[in-house]
Coordinates of C-alpha atoms and ligand atoms in Angstrom, one line a residue:
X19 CA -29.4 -11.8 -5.8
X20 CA -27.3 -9.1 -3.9
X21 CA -26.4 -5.7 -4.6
X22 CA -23.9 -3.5 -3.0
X23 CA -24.8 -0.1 -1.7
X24 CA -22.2 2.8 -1.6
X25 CA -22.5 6.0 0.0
X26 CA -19.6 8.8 -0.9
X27 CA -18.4 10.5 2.2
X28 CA -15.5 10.9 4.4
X29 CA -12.0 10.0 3.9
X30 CA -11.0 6.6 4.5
X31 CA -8.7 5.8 7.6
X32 CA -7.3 2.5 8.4
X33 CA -5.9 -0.9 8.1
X34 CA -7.0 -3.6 5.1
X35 CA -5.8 -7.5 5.2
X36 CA -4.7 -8.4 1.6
X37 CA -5.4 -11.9 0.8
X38 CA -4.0 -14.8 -1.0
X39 CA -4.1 -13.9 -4.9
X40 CA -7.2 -15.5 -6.9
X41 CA -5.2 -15.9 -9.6
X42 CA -2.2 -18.0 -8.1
X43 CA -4.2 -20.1 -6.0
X44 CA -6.1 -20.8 -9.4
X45 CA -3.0 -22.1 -10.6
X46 CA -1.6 -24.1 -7.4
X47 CA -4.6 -26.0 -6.8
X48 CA -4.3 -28.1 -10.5
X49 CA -1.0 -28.7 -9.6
X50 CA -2.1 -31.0 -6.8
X51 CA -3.2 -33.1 -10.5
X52 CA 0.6 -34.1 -10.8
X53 CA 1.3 -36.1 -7.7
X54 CA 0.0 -38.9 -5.8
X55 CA 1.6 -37.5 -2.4
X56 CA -0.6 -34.2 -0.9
X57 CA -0.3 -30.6 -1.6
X58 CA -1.4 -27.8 0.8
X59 CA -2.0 -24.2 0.5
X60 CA -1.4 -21.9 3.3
X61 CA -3.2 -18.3 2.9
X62 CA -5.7 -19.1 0.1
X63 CA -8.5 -16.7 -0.5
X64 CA -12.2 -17.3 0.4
X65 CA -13.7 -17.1 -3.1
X66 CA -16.7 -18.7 -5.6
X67 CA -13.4 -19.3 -8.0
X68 CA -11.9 -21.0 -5.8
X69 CA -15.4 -23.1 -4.7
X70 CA -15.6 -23.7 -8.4
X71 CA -12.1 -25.2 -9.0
X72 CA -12.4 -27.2 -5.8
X73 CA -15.9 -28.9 -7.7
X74 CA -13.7 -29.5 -10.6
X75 CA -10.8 -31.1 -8.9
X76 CA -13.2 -33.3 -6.5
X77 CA -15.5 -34.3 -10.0
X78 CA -11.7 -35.7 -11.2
X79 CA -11.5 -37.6 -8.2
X80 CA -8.9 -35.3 -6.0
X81 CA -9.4 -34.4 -2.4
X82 CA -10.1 -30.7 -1.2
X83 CA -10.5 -30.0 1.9
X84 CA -11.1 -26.1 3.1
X85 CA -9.5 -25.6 6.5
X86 CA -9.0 -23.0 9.2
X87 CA -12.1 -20.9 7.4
X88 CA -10.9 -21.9 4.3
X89 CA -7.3 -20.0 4.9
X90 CA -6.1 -23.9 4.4
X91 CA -6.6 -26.3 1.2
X92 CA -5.5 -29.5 2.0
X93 CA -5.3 -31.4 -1.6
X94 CA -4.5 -35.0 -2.5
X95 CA -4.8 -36.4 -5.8
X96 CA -3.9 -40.1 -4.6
X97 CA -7.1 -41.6 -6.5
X98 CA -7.4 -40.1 -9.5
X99 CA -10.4 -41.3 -11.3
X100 CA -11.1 -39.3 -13.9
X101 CA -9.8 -36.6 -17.0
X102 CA -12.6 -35.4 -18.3
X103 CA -13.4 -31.5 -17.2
X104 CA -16.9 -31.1 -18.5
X105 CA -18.7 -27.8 -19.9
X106 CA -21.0 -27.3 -17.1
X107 CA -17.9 -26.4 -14.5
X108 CA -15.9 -25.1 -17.3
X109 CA -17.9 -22.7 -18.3
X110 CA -17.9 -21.2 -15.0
X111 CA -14.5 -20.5 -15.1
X112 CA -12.5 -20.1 -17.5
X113 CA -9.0 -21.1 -15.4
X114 CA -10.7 -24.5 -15.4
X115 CA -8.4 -25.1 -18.4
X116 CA -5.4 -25.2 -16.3
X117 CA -6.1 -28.9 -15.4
X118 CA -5.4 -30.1 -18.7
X119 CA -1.3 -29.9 -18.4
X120 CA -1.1 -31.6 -15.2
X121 CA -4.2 -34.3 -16.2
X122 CA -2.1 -35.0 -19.7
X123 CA 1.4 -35.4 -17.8
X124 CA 0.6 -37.5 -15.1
X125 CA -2.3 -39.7 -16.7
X126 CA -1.0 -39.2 -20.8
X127 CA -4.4 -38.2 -21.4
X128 CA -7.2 -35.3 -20.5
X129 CA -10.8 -34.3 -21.8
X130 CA -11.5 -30.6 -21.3
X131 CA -14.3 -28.6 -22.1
X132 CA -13.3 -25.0 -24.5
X133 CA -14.5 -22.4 -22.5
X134 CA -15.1 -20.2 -25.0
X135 CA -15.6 -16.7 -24.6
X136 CA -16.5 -14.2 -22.0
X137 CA -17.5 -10.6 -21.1
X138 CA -13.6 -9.1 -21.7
X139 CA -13.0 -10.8 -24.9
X140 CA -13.1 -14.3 -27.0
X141 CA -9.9 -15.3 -25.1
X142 CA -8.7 -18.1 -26.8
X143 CA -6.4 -21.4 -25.8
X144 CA -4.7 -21.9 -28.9
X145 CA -1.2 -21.0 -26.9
X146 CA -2.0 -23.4 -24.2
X147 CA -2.7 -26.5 -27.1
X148 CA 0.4 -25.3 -29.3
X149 CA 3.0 -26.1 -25.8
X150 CA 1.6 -29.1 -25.7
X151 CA 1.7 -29.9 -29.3
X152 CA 5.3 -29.2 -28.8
X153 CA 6.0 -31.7 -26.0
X154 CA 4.2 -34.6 -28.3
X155 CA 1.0 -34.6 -27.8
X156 CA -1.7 -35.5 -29.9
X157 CA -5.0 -32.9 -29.6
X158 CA -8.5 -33.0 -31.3
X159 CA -10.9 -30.6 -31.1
X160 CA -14.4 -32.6 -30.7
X161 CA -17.9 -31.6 -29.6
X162 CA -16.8 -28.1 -27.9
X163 CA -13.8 -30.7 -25.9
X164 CA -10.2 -30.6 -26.5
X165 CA -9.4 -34.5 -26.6
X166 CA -5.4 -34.8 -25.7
X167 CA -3.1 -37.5 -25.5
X168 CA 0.6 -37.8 -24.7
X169 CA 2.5 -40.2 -26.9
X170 CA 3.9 -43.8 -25.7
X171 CA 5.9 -43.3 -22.8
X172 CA 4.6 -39.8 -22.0
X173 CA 5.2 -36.0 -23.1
X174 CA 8.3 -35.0 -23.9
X175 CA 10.4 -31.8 -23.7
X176 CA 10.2 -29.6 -26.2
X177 CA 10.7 -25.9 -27.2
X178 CA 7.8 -23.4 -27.1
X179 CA 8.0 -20.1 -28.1
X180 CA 5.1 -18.3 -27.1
X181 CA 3.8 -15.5 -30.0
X182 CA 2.9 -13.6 -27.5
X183 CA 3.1 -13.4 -23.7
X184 CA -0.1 -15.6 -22.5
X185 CA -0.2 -16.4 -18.2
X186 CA -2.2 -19.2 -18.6
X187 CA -0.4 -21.3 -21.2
X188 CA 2.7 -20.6 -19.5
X189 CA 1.5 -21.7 -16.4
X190 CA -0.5 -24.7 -18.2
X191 CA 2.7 -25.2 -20.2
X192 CA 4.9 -24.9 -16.9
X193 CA 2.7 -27.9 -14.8
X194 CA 3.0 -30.3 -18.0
X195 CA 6.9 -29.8 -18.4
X196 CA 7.9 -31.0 -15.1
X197 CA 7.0 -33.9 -15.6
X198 CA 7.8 -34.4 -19.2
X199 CA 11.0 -36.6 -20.4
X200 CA 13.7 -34.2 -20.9
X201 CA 14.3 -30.6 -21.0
X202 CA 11.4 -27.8 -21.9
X203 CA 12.3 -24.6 -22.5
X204 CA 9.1 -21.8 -22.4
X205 CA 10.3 -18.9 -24.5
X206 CA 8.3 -15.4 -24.2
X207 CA 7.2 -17.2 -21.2
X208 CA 4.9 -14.8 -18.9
X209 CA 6.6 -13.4 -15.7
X210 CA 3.6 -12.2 -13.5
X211 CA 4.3 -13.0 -9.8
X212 CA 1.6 -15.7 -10.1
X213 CA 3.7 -17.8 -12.6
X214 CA 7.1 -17.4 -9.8
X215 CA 4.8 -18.5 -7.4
X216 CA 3.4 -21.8 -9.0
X217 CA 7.3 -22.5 -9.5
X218 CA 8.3 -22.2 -6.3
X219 CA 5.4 -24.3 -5.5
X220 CA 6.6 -26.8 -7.9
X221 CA 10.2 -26.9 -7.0
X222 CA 9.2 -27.6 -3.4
X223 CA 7.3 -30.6 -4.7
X224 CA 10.7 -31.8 -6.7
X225 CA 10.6 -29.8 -9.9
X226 CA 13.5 -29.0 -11.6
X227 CA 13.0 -25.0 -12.8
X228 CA 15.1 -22.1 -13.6
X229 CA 14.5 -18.9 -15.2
X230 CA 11.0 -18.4 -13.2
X231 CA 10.0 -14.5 -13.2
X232 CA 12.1 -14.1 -16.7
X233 CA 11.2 -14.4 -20.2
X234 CA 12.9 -17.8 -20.3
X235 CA 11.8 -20.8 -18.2
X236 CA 13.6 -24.0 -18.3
X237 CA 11.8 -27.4 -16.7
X238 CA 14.1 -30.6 -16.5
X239 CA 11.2 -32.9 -16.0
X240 CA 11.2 -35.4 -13.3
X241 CA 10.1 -38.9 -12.6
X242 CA 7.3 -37.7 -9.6
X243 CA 6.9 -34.8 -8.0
X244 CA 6.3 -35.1 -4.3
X245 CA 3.8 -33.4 -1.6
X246 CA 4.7 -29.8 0.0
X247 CA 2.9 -27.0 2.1
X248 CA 2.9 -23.8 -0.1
X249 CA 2.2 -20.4 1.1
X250 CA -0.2 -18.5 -1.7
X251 CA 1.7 -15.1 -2.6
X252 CA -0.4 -11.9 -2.3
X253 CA -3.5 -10.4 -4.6
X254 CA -1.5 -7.7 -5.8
X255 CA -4.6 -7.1 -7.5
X256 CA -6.8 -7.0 -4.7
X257 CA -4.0 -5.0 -3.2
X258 CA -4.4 -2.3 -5.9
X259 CA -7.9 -2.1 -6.1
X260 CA -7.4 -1.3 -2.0
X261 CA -4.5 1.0 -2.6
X262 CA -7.0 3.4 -4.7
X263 CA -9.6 3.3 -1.8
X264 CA -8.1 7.1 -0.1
X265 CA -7.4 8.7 -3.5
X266 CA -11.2 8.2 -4.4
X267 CA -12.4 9.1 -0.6
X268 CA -9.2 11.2 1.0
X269 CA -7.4 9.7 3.7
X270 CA -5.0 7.1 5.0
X271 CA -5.0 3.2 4.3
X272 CA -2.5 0.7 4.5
X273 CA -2.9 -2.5 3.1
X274 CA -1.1 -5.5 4.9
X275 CA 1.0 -7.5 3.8
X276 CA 1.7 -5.7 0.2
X277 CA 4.6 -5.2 -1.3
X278 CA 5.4 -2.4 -3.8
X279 CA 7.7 -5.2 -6.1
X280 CA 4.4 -6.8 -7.0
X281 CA 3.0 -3.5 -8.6
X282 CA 5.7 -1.0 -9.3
X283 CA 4.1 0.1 -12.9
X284 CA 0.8 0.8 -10.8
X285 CA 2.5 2.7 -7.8
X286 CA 4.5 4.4 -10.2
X287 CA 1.2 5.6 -12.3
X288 CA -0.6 6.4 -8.8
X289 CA 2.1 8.4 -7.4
X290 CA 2.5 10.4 -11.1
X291 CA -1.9 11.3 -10.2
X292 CA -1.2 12.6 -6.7
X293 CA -0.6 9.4 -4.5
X294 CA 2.2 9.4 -1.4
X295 CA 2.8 5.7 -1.0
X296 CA 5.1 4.8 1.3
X297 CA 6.6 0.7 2.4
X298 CA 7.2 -1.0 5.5
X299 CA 7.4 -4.1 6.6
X300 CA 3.4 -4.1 7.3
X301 CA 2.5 -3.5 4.2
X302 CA 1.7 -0.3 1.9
X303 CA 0.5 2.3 2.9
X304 CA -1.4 5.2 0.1
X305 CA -2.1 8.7 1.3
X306 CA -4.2 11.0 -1.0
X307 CA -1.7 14.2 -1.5
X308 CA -2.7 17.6 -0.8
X309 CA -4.0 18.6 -4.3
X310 CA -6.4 17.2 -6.7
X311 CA -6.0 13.8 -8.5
X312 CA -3.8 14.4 -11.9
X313 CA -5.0 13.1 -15.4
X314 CA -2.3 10.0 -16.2
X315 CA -2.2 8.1 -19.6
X316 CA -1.9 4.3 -18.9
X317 CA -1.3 1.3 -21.0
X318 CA -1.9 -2.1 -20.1
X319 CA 0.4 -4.9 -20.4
X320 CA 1.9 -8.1 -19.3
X321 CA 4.0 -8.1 -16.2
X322 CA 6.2 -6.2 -14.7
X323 CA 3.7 -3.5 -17.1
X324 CA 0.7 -1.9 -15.6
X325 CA -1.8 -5.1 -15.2
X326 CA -5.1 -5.3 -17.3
X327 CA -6.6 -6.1 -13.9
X328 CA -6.4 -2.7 -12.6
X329 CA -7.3 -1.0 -15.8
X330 CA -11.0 -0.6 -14.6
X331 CA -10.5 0.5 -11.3
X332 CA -7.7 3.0 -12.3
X333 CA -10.1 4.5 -15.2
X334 CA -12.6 5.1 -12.6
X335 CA -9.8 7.3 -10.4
X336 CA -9.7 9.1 -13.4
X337 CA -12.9 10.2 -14.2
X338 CA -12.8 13.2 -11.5
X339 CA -8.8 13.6 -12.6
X340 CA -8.1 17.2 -13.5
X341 CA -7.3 17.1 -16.9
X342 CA -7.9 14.2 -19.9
X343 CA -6.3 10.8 -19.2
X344 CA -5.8 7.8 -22.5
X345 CA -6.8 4.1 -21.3
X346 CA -5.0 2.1 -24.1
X347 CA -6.3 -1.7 -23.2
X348 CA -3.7 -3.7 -25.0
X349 CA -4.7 -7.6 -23.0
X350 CA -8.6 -8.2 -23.6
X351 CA -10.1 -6.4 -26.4
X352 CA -13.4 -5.7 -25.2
X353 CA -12.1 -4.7 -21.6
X354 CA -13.9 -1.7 -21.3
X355 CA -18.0 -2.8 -20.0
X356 CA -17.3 -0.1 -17.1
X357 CA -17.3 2.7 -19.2
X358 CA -21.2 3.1 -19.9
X359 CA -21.8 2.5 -16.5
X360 CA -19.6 5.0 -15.2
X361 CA -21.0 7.7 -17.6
X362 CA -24.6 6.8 -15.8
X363 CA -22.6 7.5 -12.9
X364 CA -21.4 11.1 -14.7
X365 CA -18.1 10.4 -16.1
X366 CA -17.3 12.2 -19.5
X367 CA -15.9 9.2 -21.1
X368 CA -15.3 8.5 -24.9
X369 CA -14.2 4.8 -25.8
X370 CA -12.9 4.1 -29.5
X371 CA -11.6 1.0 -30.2
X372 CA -8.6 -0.2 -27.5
X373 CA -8.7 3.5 -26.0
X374 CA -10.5 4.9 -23.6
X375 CA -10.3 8.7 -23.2
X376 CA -11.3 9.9 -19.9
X377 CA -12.3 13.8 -19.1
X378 CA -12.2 14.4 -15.8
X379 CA -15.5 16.1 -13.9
X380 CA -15.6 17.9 -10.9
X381 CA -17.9 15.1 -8.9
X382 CA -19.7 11.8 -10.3
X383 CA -23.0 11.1 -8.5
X384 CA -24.8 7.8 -7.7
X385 CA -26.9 5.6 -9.8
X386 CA -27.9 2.5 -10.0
X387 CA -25.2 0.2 -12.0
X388 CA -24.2 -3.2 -12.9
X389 CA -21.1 -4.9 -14.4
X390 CA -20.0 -8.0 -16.2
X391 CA -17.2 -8.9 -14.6
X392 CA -15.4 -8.5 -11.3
X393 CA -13.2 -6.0 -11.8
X394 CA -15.7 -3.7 -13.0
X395 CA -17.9 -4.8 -10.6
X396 CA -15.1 -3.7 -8.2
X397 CA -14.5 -0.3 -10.0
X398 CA -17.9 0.8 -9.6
X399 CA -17.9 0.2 -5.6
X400 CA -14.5 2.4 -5.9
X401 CA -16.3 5.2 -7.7
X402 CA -19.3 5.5 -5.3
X403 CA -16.8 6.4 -2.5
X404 CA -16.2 9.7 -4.3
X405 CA -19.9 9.9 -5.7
X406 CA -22.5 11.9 -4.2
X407 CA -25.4 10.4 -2.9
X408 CA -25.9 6.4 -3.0
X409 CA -24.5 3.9 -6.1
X410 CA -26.3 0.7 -6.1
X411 CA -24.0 -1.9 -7.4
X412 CA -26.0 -5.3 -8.5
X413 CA -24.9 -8.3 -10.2
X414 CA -22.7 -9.2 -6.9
X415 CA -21.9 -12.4 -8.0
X416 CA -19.3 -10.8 -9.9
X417 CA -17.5 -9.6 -7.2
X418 CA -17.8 -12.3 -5.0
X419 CA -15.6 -14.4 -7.3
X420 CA -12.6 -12.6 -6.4
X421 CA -13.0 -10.4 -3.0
X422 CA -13.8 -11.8 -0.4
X423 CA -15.1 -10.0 2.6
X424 CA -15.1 -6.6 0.2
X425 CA -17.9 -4.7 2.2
X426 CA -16.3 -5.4 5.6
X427 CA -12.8 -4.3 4.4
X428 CA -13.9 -1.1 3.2
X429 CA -16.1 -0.5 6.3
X430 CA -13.6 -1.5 8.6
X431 CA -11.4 1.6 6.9
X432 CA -15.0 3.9 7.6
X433 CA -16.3 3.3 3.9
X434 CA -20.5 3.5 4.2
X435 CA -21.3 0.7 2.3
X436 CA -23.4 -2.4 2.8
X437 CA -24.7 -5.6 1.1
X438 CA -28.8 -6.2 0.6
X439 CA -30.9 -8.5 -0.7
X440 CA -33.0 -7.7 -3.9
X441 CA -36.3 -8.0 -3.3
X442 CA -38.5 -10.5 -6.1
Ligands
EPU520 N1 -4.8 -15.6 -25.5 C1 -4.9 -16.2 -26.8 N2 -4.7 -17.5 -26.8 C2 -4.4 -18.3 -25.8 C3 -4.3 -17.7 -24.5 C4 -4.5 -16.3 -24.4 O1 -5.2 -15.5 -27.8 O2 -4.2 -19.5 -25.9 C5 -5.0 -14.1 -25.4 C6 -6.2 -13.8 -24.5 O3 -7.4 -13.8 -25.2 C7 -5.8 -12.4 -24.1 C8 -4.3 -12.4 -24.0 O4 -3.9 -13.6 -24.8 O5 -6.2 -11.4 -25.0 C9 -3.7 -12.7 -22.6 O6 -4.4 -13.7 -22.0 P1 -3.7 -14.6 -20.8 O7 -3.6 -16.0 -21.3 O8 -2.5 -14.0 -20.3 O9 -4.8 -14.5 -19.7 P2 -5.4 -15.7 -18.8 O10 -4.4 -16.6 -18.4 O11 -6.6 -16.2 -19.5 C10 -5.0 -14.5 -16.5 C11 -5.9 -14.0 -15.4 C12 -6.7 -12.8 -15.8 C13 -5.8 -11.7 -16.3 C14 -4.9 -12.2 -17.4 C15 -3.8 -11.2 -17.8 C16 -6.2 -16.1 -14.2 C17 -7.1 -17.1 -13.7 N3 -6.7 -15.1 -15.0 O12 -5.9 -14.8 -17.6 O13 -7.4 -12.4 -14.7 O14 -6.5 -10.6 -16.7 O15 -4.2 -13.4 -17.0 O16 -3.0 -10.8 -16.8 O17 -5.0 -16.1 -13.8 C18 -9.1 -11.4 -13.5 O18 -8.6 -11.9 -12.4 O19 -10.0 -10.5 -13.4 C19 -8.7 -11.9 -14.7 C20 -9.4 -11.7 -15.9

């Protein structure tokens, strides 16, 4: 196994590439499930994620090809032979259960593993099963496997209201709708940029969808969808995790190809800590202001709010805030694994319940630390730019499931960090 090591130092000066997002290409990739005519995605990110769904779509019978470095995923689902998703790739990911609308719509029937829970919480798919109870179908929960059939003739529209706002069953709910028989309306639908983007997708591949980026979606389904060439929309997380880089270290970075519509809640919260972040057409670009990083309260929520995936890294800017920030986590209820480690790191850090409160000290120093899941895998890197001394980062495997190329981005913006092998 790897581990990262991070040494704090200099301020940070530069240019960093923002890739396609994990999290829509997680999405457009099962939608290659609901044609028989090819999909490709332009700009995908080189990820394990993105490794794993490629093993699930091939063990269903689909066709992935990684072009151009992986940039390219050329998809076709012409031979479908299969609709089971089994535990052993499931379990990997959890976004594996985004194959089960586009499986039940185009074939009437799917076999998917529950993936149960993971390090941020027990994260459920109750929402994603209750949308497709309301289009008709039939689901049994058997042996750890959700058994679902569409009735005679295949699903049908149907109204879901969402209790709460949930990305994955909207977008799982979205992919099943189009090609339902009749109308679907997806109320308290989700609006992240990921969920626009798997429309647009869609609609290029002969979907009929309004209402994409609103509370209300409405999917006239269609006979087929067709192929198309879809471009994958920005990380926006990647991007913020990036955009935090000079107000750890000091210093100057743009990051290309981001726009400030994808995270105006964050920039917002960044600028009210100290940040100076400016737009143009390149990208965005975040200068650390003159005086010291400002103790902000945050609250996480669904889109256009600030995004649970940022919550870690943004705690971690706090630590050496002057003053006391609140971390409310209002997503995943046990979204807070970074905390213990930053306190080995020296952060004065009390976490009760869904709040984190964070007193700021003058300097965090290295340590050795580890996390359980990317995001505080990448929020520890973040910290030991500002730490003194080194911060050994293990459990890399984290990380590599959603940045790719993380330890020459940073170093190509003068970061001192590199990637070594464990010995034993
Ligand atoms: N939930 C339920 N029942 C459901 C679905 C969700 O109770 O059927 C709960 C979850 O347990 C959670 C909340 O609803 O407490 C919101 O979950 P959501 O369904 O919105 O999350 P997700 O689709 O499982 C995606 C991202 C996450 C990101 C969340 C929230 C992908 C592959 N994953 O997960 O990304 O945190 O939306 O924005 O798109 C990450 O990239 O690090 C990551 C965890």
């Amino acid at each position: 196994m790897d581990s990262i090591l991070v040494t704090g130092g200099g301020p940070l000066n530069g240019t960093i590439p923002i890739a396609g997002a994990k999290n829509a290409c997680l999405t457009l990739m099962p939608a290659t499930l609901l044609s028989d005519e090819p999909l490709t995605l332009t700009n995908a990110p080189r990820l394990s994620d993105i490794r794993t769904m490629t093993t699930l779509l091939e063990s269903l019978g689909a066709e992935v090809s990684a072009l151009s470095d992986g940039l390219v995923l050329a998809m076709s689902s012409h031979n479908l032979n299969g609709n089971r998703a089994d535990y052993d790739i499931v379990r990997k990911m959890r976004a594996s259960i985004l194959v089960l609308g586009p499986l039940l719509a185009r074939h009437g029937k799917a076999v998917v593993s529950l993936p149960g829970g993971c390090a941020i919480g027990a994260r459920p798919v109750d929402l994603h099963l209750k949308a497709f109870e309301a289009m008709g179908a039939t689901l049994e929960l058997r042996d750890g496997y959700v058994h679902a059939e569409a009735p005679e003739g295949g699903l049908r529209g149907g109204v879901v209201d969402f209790p709460f706002v949930s990305v994955g069953a909207t977008e799982n709910a979205l992919m099943a709708a189009t090609l339902a028989k009749g109308t679907t309306t997806l109320r308290n639908a989700a609006q992240e940029p990921e969920i626009v983007d798997l429309a647009h997708c869609l609609q290029a591949m002969g979907a009929r969808i309004t209402g994409e980026g609103t509370d209300t979606i409405t999917i006239e389904g269609v006979d087929r969808l067709h192929g198309a060439t879809h471009r994958v929309v920005t990380d926006r997380i990647e991007l913020g995790t990036y955009m935090l880089a000079p107000l750890f270290a000091g210093g100057e970075v743009t990051c290309l190809g981001g726009k400030r519509d994808l995270l105006e809640a964050f920039c917002a919260k960044i600028e009210e800590a100290g940040a100076e972040v400016t737009e143009t057409p390149e990208g965005l670009t975040v200068r650390r202001g003159t005086g010291p990083i400002k103790a902000v309260d945050v609250e996480t929520e669904p889109f256009p709010g600030f995004p649970t995936d940022l919550q870690a890294q943004m705690m971690a800017l706090l630590c050496t805030a002057e003053g006391t920030s609140v971390l409310e986590e209002k997503i995943f209820e046990n979204r807070f694994m970074h905390a213990p480690e930053l306190i080995r790191m020296g952060a004065n850090i009390d976490v009760h319940g869904g709040h984190a409160t964070v007193h700021g000290v003058a300097k965090l120093k290295g340590a050795p630390v580890m996390a359980t899941d990317l995001r505080a895998s990448v929020s520890l890197i973040l910290a030991g730019l500002a730490a003194e001394g080194t911060t050994k980062v293990s459990r890399v495997y984290h990380l590599d499931r959603g940045y790719e190329h993380v330890v020459a981005k940073l170093r190509g913006v003068g970061a001192q960090i590199e990637r070594v092998r464990d010995d034993g």
